[in-house]
């Protein structure tokens, strides 16, 4: 299946946010069992108009449907439910009234609201200025309907960034399953003398056994190629510094996993967006992101990823340290998926 994987938040056509974050508790440190380490970019200027146009293209696409229409009719994945406009309007009113009442907010939400007066001044101090380009796929991704290939605009643009690298690539991706084309792209970069470091989830931190199976099937070959791979721990030391919610004070803090999708090229160009290093992002999902030309920002982001790669936060895949921390049951489950021919779907 093709999936819209875009994540954009646009305010009045003036300010926008994009990155890896979905709208769910675990992306905002609110889940009591499992949370994600993510990354977003807040952007201003002309690039916001490009993001708005992309949103409108998806909104108007024939592939988009009103949620209330999805429940009409009878089908395997549908319910025989008919709703009229009056019921729909009433439902939206009730949802709106519930959402705007602070009495319904969890304590963590109240904490976040209380931090706003200090958060925005701090954010304004961190703003850097530079050229920004917005990458986006079109609804439907590509015209290839007879195979699982086809790529897309975002894939091609990111491939060109890899081709442009002269010294270094520092990458953070929750999933690491390289297609043959992606492996060839990185192999060429390594031959040019480009150092490639990748931070991804360990089996212990990952909640996606299928993606983990694809990574484990090719981990040894990727290391032999010359890639430096670091696997994120489920309880990294940096978790205590990043957590801002009341959940961080629990006796047993939640598992912390990577969800950021970032690439820094030659310490001067940064991609922040939704693209995972896997065949699904390459060929099936529609993806977005921003490419920012600013050395100051690039070094800040690169430094943050390097911190995540440190021994207290990640295992060095070349040393084979990670697998021993995973339960026998989870290892058995991922071995099952390793035997399945599902790589193009990962």
C-alpha atoms as one frame of an Amber mdcrd trajectory, in Angstrom:
protein
   0.000   0.000   0.000   1.043   3.593  -0.522   0.921   5.798   2.548   0.967
   9.544   3.109   3.862   9.910   5.553   3.996  13.738   5.365   4.100  15.753
   8.585   3.578  19.513   8.311   2.055  22.076  10.677   1.403  25.450   9.038
   0.154  28.512  10.920  -1.511  31.327   8.954   0.773  30.658   5.998   3.626
  32.362   7.886   5.283  29.795  10.150   5.560  26.056   9.665   6.967  22.960
  11.337   8.027  19.729   9.689   9.922  16.698  10.908   9.351  13.176  12.105
   6.745  13.806  14.790   3.254  12.292  14.571   0.219  13.433  16.567   0.236
  10.924  19.420   1.252  10.846  23.088   4.486   8.946  22.505   5.853  11.750
  20.302   5.471  14.360  23.053   6.884  12.430  26.045   3.391  11.690  27.374
   3.255   7.913  27.010   3.874   5.928  30.190   5.611   2.997  28.485   7.243
   4.077  25.221   8.359   7.455  23.850  10.287   8.703  20.829  13.360  10.869
  20.361  12.288  13.053  17.445  13.398  16.170  15.596  11.495  19.013  13.912
  12.388  22.205  12.096  10.455  25.447  12.527  10.758  27.558   9.389   9.715
  31.019   8.238   9.856  32.824   4.912   9.138  31.824   1.331   9.524  28.109
   2.017   6.269  28.152   4.004   4.354  28.911   0.814   5.795  25.766  -0.786
   4.651  23.755   2.207   1.174  25.263   1.962   0.950  24.360  -1.728   1.970
  20.779  -0.970  -0.717  20.530   1.704  -3.362  21.914  -0.651  -2.349  19.414
  -3.342  -2.975  16.535  -0.967  -6.177  18.092   0.382  -7.598  18.419  -3.138
  -6.289  15.077  -4.397  -8.719  12.422  -5.582  -6.879  10.098  -3.193  -8.149
  12.100  -0.208 -11.572  11.366   1.281 -13.601  12.838   4.103 -13.306  10.627
   7.145 -17.085  10.348   7.504 -17.327   8.977   3.961 -14.986   6.101   4.744
 -17.665   4.441   6.865 -20.367   4.472   4.201 -21.335   1.222   2.508 -20.562
  -2.399   3.222 -17.131  -3.890   2.767 -14.479  -6.018   4.417 -12.826  -3.029
   6.092 -15.901  -0.793   6.331 -18.890  -0.535   8.611 -22.447  -0.249   7.381
 -22.904   3.190   8.902 -24.765   6.126   7.426 -24.366   9.593   8.907 -26.077
  12.765   7.784 -24.661  16.285   7.783 -26.448  17.189  11.011 -24.835  14.323
  12.913 -21.429  15.161  11.444 -21.708  18.815  12.480 -22.802  17.840  15.985
 -19.902  15.402  16.337 -17.382  18.054  15.331 -18.907  20.539  17.786 -18.641
  18.053  20.628 -15.034  17.248  19.782 -14.186  20.943  19.574 -15.851  21.722
  22.902 -14.025  18.856  24.582 -10.638  19.820  23.135 -10.848  23.504  24.085
 -11.784  22.861  27.726  -8.687  22.880  29.932 -10.557  20.716  32.448  -9.938
  17.808  30.086  -6.175  18.375  29.841  -3.813  15.859  31.415  -1.268  17.211
  33.942   1.479  16.907  31.319  -0.456  19.230  28.992  -0.847  21.821  31.736
   2.914  21.610  32.311   3.601  22.237  28.630   1.245  25.228  28.540   2.892
  26.705  31.622   6.288  26.484  29.900   5.189  28.510  26.859   6.216  31.953
  28.245   9.812  30.752  28.604   9.851  28.400  25.618   9.259  30.993  22.910
  11.996  33.438  23.996  14.425  30.517  24.190  13.345  29.364  20.741  13.818
  32.823  19.237  17.407  32.864  20.486  18.119  29.641  18.584  16.852  30.818
  15.192  19.412  30.816  12.389  18.965  32.301   8.935  19.811  30.606   5.663
  18.505  29.201   2.403  15.766  26.589   2.918  14.250  24.272   0.334  11.158
  22.130   0.877  11.138  18.595  -0.511   7.824  16.871  -1.134   6.342  14.030
  -3.111   3.119  14.242  -5.062  -0.022  12.357  -3.979   0.386   8.769  -5.088
   4.215   9.048  -5.001   4.954   7.675  -8.473   3.322   6.087 -11.517   4.777
   2.609 -11.017   1.752   0.389 -10.391   3.288  -2.962 -11.337   6.229  -3.253
  -8.940   7.422  -1.951  -5.587   9.970   0.428  -7.124   9.560   3.826  -8.715
  11.128   6.189  -6.189   9.901   9.804  -6.041  10.962  13.434  -5.883  12.129
  13.325  -2.265  14.131  10.144  -2.848  15.861  11.660  -5.865  16.635  14.922
  -4.059  18.149  13.142  -1.060  20.163  10.898  -3.366  21.657  14.020  -4.931
  22.630  15.261  -1.470  24.508  12.012  -0.868  26.204  12.351  -4.256  27.267
  15.895  -3.333  28.980  14.797  -0.109  32.750  15.229  -0.096  33.736  14.589
   3.519  30.986  13.307   5.779  27.425  12.098   6.184  25.902  11.957   9.659
  22.487  10.310   9.614  19.764   9.503  12.107  16.983   7.148  11.022  14.772
   4.907  13.158  14.901   2.210  10.491  17.899   1.120   8.439  16.993  -1.188
   5.566  18.912  -0.240   2.442  17.720  -1.109  -1.041  20.315  -2.183  -3.598
  20.249   1.328  -5.066  20.789   2.914  -1.654  23.663   0.546  -0.868  25.306
   1.445  -4.178  24.866   5.149  -3.430  26.597   4.824  -0.056  29.276   2.541
  -1.495  30.171   5.204  -4.059  30.362   7.825  -1.306  32.681   5.617   0.738
  34.935   5.187  -2.297  35.176   8.984  -2.527  36.472   9.024   1.042  33.215
  10.160   2.645  32.854   9.059   6.255  29.316   7.769   6.907  27.939   7.440
  10.436  24.381   6.264  11.055  22.410   6.229  14.299  19.429   3.863  14.271
  17.322   1.895  16.731  18.591  -1.241  18.395  16.271  -4.213  18.614  15.912
  -3.344  22.295  14.561   0.144  21.559  12.594  -0.590  18.379   8.847  -1.220
  18.335   8.943  -2.373  14.689  10.063  -5.994  14.470   9.587  -6.140  10.711
  11.948  -3.215  10.121  14.384  -4.640  12.664  14.403  -7.936  10.779  15.388
  -6.187   7.551  18.198  -4.346   9.308  19.514  -7.472  11.022  19.557  -9.351
   7.709  21.980  -6.826   6.232  23.785  -5.408   9.265  26.982  -7.407   8.732
  27.194  -6.464   5.059  26.653  -2.775   5.846  29.448  -2.839   8.408  31.759
  -4.597   5.940  31.007  -1.834   3.424  32.483   0.639   5.864  29.380   2.213
   7.379  29.724   3.162  11.050  26.466   2.199  12.756  25.334   3.003  16.282
  22.218   1.392  17.780  20.157   3.472  20.180  19.655   2.126  23.684  16.154
   1.819  25.186  17.311   3.709  28.285  19.936   6.207  27.082  21.419   8.583
  29.618  20.280  11.543  27.547  16.662  10.583  28.196  16.663  12.342  31.567
  17.877  15.575  29.951  15.337  15.503  27.129  12.236  14.467  29.041  10.192
  17.452  30.151   6.976  15.769  31.223   5.886  14.509  34.617   6.341  10.951
  33.351  10.110  11.353  33.606   9.787  11.127  37.380   8.158   7.703  37.336
   9.885   4.815  39.136  10.238   3.009  35.805  10.725   5.572  33.018   9.366
   4.709  29.561  11.495   3.144  26.839  13.063   5.830  24.672  13.490   5.152
  20.941  14.684   7.050  17.893  12.170   8.501  15.474  14.187  11.430  14.080
  14.915  11.435  10.353  17.927  13.655   9.749  20.999  13.887   7.537  23.902
  16.331   7.812  26.140  16.643   4.749  29.723  17.912   5.100  28.812  19.766
   8.310  27.043  22.512   6.354  23.779  21.154   4.899  20.969  19.637   6.967
  17.929  17.608   5.996  15.156  17.311   8.609  11.962  15.555   7.627   9.987
  12.335   7.431  12.202  10.117   5.266  13.406   6.812   6.742  16.307   4.855
   5.293  14.133   2.031   4.000  12.442   0.870   0.775   9.026   2.093   1.939
  10.164   5.712   2.166  12.152   5.273  -1.036   9.315   3.957  -3.186   5.922
   3.832  -1.459   5.379   6.509   1.188   5.008  10.142   0.251   7.630  12.081
   2.199   8.556  15.686   2.960  11.358  17.614   4.606  13.475  20.735   4.536
  17.057  21.112   3.329  18.767  23.954   5.174  22.007  25.573   4.069  23.539
  26.880   7.276  26.819  25.735   8.783  25.920  26.836  12.318  22.725  24.802
  12.333  24.415  21.844  10.655  27.063  21.671  13.355  24.444  21.934  16.113
  22.387  19.089  14.640  25.484  17.030  13.902  26.612  17.503  17.487  23.230
  16.356  18.798  23.406  13.177  16.709  26.988  12.554  17.807  25.810  12.823
  21.410  23.156  10.199  20.691  25.910   7.965  19.285  28.031   8.115  22.434
  28.453   4.880  24.464  26.063   5.997  27.193  23.304   6.428  24.596  24.012
   3.912  21.822  25.774   0.627  21.216  28.439   0.359  18.528  27.030  -2.175
  16.056  30.530  -3.269  15.050  31.114  -4.560  18.581  27.935  -6.653  18.658
  26.925  -5.312  22.056  23.214  -4.704  21.552  21.615  -8.103  21.020  22.434
  -9.460  24.461  20.110  -6.933  26.089  17.014  -8.237  24.278  14.706 -10.924
  25.609  14.718 -14.380  24.035  11.080 -13.916  23.022  11.750 -10.692  21.120
  14.801 -12.202  19.419  12.700 -15.204  18.392   9.994 -12.986  16.927  12.440
 -10.955  14.880  14.122 -14.143  13.593  10.752 -15.245  12.260  10.385 -12.000
  10.322  13.961 -12.313   9.072  12.868 -15.403   7.140   9.986 -13.607   5.428
  10.492 -12.109   1.904   9.224  -8.668   2.914  12.197  -6.346   2.307  10.509
  -4.225  -0.441   7.628  -3.499   1.952   9.747  -2.404   4.917
